[in-house]
Coordinates of C-alpha atoms in Angstrom, one line a residue:
M1 CA -15.7 12.2 -5.3
S2 CA -13.3 10.0 -3.4
K3 CA -9.7 9.4 -4.6
L4 CA -10.4 5.7 -4.7
G5 CA -13.7 4.0 -4.7
V6 CA -14.2 0.3 -4.3
F7 CA -17.8 -0.7 -4.8
D8 CA -19.2 -4.1 -3.8
I9 CA -16.3 -6.1 -5.2
S10 CA -15.6 -9.9 -4.8
V11 CA -12.5 -11.8 -5.5
R12 CA -12.4 -15.6 -5.9
Y13 CA -9.6 -18.1 -6.5
G14 CA -11.4 -20.9 -8.1
K15 CA -14.3 -21.6 -5.7
V16 CA -12.5 -20.1 -2.8
P17 CA -13.7 -16.6 -1.8
A18 CA -11.1 -14.1 -0.8
V19 CA -13.0 -10.8 -0.8
N20 CA -16.8 -10.7 -0.4
D21 CA -19.0 -7.8 -1.4
L22 CA -16.5 -5.2 -0.1
T23 CA -17.0 -1.4 -0.4
L24 CA -14.3 1.0 0.6
H25 CA -13.6 4.8 -0.1
V26 CA -10.3 6.5 0.3
E27 CA -10.1 10.3 0.2
E28 CA -7.5 12.5 -1.4
G29 CA -4.4 12.7 0.8
E30 CA -5.7 10.2 3.3
R31 CA -3.6 7.4 5.0
V32 CA -5.6 4.2 5.4
F33 CA -4.4 1.1 7.1
V34 CA -6.0 -2.3 6.3
S35 CA -5.5 -4.8 9.1
G36 CA -6.9 -8.2 10.2
P37 CA -5.9 -11.8 10.6
N38 CA -4.1 -13.9 8.0
G39 CA -6.5 -14.9 5.3
A40 CA -8.8 -11.9 5.8
G41 CA -8.4 -10.8 2.2
K42 CA -6.2 -7.8 2.7
S43 CA -3.6 -8.6 0.0
S44 CA -6.3 -9.8 -2.4
L45 CA -8.0 -6.4 -2.0
L46 CA -4.8 -4.5 -3.0
K47 CA -4.2 -6.9 -5.9
A48 CA -7.7 -6.4 -7.2
I49 CA -7.3 -2.6 -7.0
S50 CA -4.0 -2.8 -8.9
G51 CA -5.4 -5.1 -11.5
A52 CA -3.2 -8.1 -10.5
V53 CA -6.2 -10.2 -9.9
A54 CA -9.7 -10.1 -11.5
T55 CA -12.9 -9.3 -9.6
S56 CA -15.9 -11.5 -10.0
H57 CA -18.2 -8.6 -9.6
G58 CA -18.3 -5.0 -8.5
R59 CA -16.3 -2.0 -9.7
I60 CA -13.2 0.0 -8.7
E61 CA -12.6 3.7 -9.6
M62 CA -9.8 6.2 -9.1
D63 CA -10.5 9.9 -9.7
G64 CA -13.6 8.8 -11.5
D65 CA -11.7 6.5 -13.9
L66 CA -12.9 2.9 -14.0
L67 CA -10.0 0.5 -13.0
T68 CA -12.0 -2.7 -13.2
G69 CA -10.9 -4.8 -16.1
R70 CA -7.9 -2.8 -17.0
A71 CA -4.4 -4.3 -17.1
P72 CA -2.0 -3.4 -14.3
E73 CA 0.1 -1.3 -16.7
A74 CA -2.9 0.8 -17.7
I75 CA -3.8 1.3 -14.1
A76 CA -0.3 2.4 -13.2
R77 CA -0.5 5.0 -16.0
L78 CA -3.4 6.6 -14.2
G79 CA -1.2 7.2 -11.2
L80 CA -1.6 4.1 -8.9
S81 CA 1.6 2.3 -7.8
M82 CA 1.9 -0.8 -5.5
V83 CA 4.7 -2.0 -3.3
P84 CA 3.9 -5.8 -3.1
E85 CA 4.4 -8.1 -0.2
G86 CA 7.9 -9.5 -0.5
R87 CA 9.1 -6.4 -2.3
E88 CA 9.8 -8.2 -5.6
I89 CA 12.9 -6.2 -6.5
F90 CA 15.2 -7.4 -9.2
C91 CA 18.1 -8.9 -7.2
S92 CA 20.5 -9.1 -10.1
L93 CA 20.1 -5.4 -11.1
T94 CA 21.7 -2.6 -9.3
V95 CA 19.8 -0.2 -7.0
E96 CA 19.7 2.5 -9.6
E97 CA 18.6 0.0 -12.3
N98 CA 15.7 -1.1 -10.1
L99 CA 14.7 2.6 -9.7
R100 CA 14.8 3.2 -13.4
V101 CA 12.5 0.1 -14.0
G102 CA 9.8 2.2 -12.4
T103 CA 10.1 4.9 -15.1
G104 CA 9.1 2.9 -18.1
L105 CA 5.6 4.3 -18.2
R106 CA 6.6 7.9 -17.8
R107 CA 6.6 10.5 -20.5
D108 CA 8.7 13.1 -18.7
A109 CA 12.1 11.5 -19.2
D110 CA 13.9 14.8 -18.4
A111 CA 12.6 14.6 -14.8
V112 CA 13.7 11.1 -14.1
D113 CA 17.2 12.0 -12.9
V114 CA 15.8 14.7 -10.6
D115 CA 13.4 12.2 -9.1
I116 CA 16.1 9.6 -8.5
A117 CA 18.1 12.3 -6.7
E118 CA 15.1 13.0 -4.5
I119 CA 14.8 9.3 -3.7
Y120 CA 18.5 9.2 -2.7
A121 CA 17.9 12.2 -0.5
S122 CA 14.9 10.5 1.2
F123 CA 16.8 7.1 1.5
P124 CA 20.5 8.1 1.7
I125 CA 21.6 4.4 2.0
L126 CA 20.2 3.8 -1.4
G127 CA 22.4 6.6 -2.8
E128 CA 25.4 5.2 -1.1
R129 CA 24.7 1.8 -2.6
R130 CA 23.4 2.9 -6.0
S131 CA 25.8 0.6 -7.9
A132 CA 25.4 -2.4 -5.7
A133 CA 23.3 -5.4 -6.7
A134 CA 19.8 -5.1 -5.1
G135 CA 20.0 -8.6 -3.9
A136 CA 22.9 -7.7 -1.6
L137 CA 20.8 -5.1 0.3
S138 CA 19.4 -5.9 3.8
G139 CA 15.6 -6.5 4.1
G140 CA 15.1 -2.9 5.3
Q141 CA 17.1 -1.5 2.4
Q142 CA 15.2 -3.6 -0.1
Q143 CA 11.9 -2.2 1.4
M144 CA 13.2 1.3 0.9
L145 CA 14.2 0.4 -2.7
A146 CA 10.7 -1.0 -3.4
I147 CA 9.1 2.2 -2.1
G148 CA 11.5 4.3 -4.1
R149 CA 10.7 2.3 -7.2
A150 CA 7.0 2.8 -6.7
L151 CA 7.6 6.6 -6.3
M152 CA 9.5 6.6 -9.6
T153 CA 6.3 6.0 -11.5
N154 CA 5.2 9.5 -10.3
P155 CA 2.0 8.1 -8.6
K156 CA -0.9 9.8 -7.0
L157 CA -1.8 6.9 -4.8
I158 CA 0.6 4.3 -3.4
M159 CA -0.5 0.9 -2.0
V160 CA 2.0 -0.9 0.3
D161 CA 1.5 -4.5 1.3
E162 CA 3.0 -5.3 4.7
P163 CA 5.9 -2.8 4.8
S164 CA 7.0 -4.0 8.3
L165 CA 7.1 -7.7 7.4
G166 CA 10.3 -9.3 8.6
L167 CA 12.0 -6.0 9.6
A168 CA 13.5 -4.9 12.9
P169 CA 11.3 -2.3 14.8
K170 CA 13.9 0.5 14.3
I171 CA 14.0 -0.1 10.6
V172 CA 10.2 -0.2 10.4
D173 CA 10.2 3.2 12.2
Q174 CA 12.6 4.6 9.6
V175 CA 10.5 3.2 6.7
Y176 CA 7.3 4.7 8.1
D177 CA 8.9 8.0 9.0
T178 CA 10.1 8.4 5.4
L179 CA 6.9 7.2 3.8
C180 CA 4.8 9.7 5.9
A181 CA 7.3 12.5 5.1
L182 CA 7.0 11.7 1.3
Q183 CA 3.2 11.6 1.6
E184 CA 3.2 15.2 3.0
E185 CA 5.8 16.5 0.5
R186 CA 4.1 15.0 -2.6
G187 CA 0.5 15.1 -1.5
L188 CA 0.2 11.3 -1.9
T189 CA -2.7 9.1 -0.9
L190 CA -1.6 5.9 1.0
L191 CA -3.4 2.6 1.4
I192 CA -1.3 0.2 3.5
V193 CA -1.8 -3.4 4.6
E194 CA -0.3 -3.5 8.1
Q195 CA -0.6 -6.6 10.2
S196 CA 0.3 -4.7 13.4
S197 CA -2.7 -2.6 14.5
L198 CA -0.5 -1.0 17.2
R199 CA 2.0 0.1 14.5
A200 CA -0.9 1.7 12.5
A201 CA -2.1 3.4 15.7
R202 CA 1.4 4.9 16.3
V203 CA 1.7 6.1 12.7
G204 CA -1.8 7.5 12.6
G205 CA -4.6 7.5 10.0
R206 CA -7.7 5.6 9.4
M207 CA -7.9 1.8 10.1
V208 CA -10.0 -0.7 8.3
L209 CA -10.4 -4.1 9.9
M210 CA -11.1 -7.1 7.7
R211 CA -12.2 -10.6 8.5
G212 CA -13.4 -13.3 6.1
G213 CA -13.1 -11.0 3.1
R214 CA -15.2 -8.3 4.6
I215 CA -14.8 -5.0 6.5
V216 CA -16.0 -5.6 10.0
S217 CA -15.0 -2.2 11.5
E218 CA -13.2 1.0 10.7
G219 CA -12.3 4.3 12.4
N220 CA -9.3 6.3 13.7
A221 CA -6.4 4.0 14.1
A222 CA -5.3 5.4 17.4
D223 CA -8.8 5.1 18.8
M224 CA -9.3 1.6 17.6
A225 CA -6.0 0.1 18.8
D226 CA -7.2 -1.1 22.2
R227 CA -10.9 -1.6 21.3
D228 CA -12.9 -4.8 21.2
A229 CA -13.2 -4.3 17.4
L230 CA -9.7 -5.8 17.1
A231 CA -10.9 -9.0 18.8
A232 CA -13.9 -9.0 16.5
A233 CA -11.7 -8.9 13.5
Y234 CA -9.1 -11.4 14.7
F235 CA -11.3 -13.9 16.6
G236 CA -14.8 -13.3 15.3
Q237 CA -16.1 -12.1 18.7
S238 CA -19.2 -9.9 18.6
G239 CA -20.3 -6.9 20.7
K240 CA -21.1 -3.3 20.5
Q241 CA -17.4 -2.4 19.7
T242 CA -17.6 -4.1 16.3
E243 CA -19.7 -1.2 15.1
T244 CA -18.0 1.4 13.0
A245 CA -15.9 3.8 15.0
T246 CA -16.5 7.5 14.9

């Protein structure tokens, strides 16, 4: 059984299709990047999995539990957490207050302080600025805070939508280094929307390329970075390289 199973789902906004008959499997402990041009349906896929938008058909499962039709809060209780595009932190709250927002669904209150200390160890700048308003943080620090808040739900699977958006390359390196270290330490499964296929190749994992709401190719991120499959996803070109990589 896969950690996450997406079976033939479609998402529509009114009459506009965003995801079309898409099937995807993510294994336990795997790191999967979803890439493709703007409008490919990448963010809509993550929102459908998290329950933020409804599917028009198909089903989604995690660890055998049906996610389709459940509220986002119920899905979060099953161990799925999402870092949305734009981070969506609470700017008027402090760093620590933002982290504690992520603990509302937990039943192990005694472990919260320990987990916050671990977040500060992973992202020292957050510990230094724990009493500062989150809105005063830099973009990179806000991304770290959004990831930290997602971790505070004690998840099994984390989805991250565009973690490198608007950040300087060195900050992106730091964010990914920490995210990958946390994955190894906690045994997390990661599903990441990443616009930069080259960034995905450097980090390593499996890459899924989307175009027009569908998966057009997938394979090892490092192997696919320079392949014609990228042109197929971004520009709709066809050829033998659009087939699934092995």
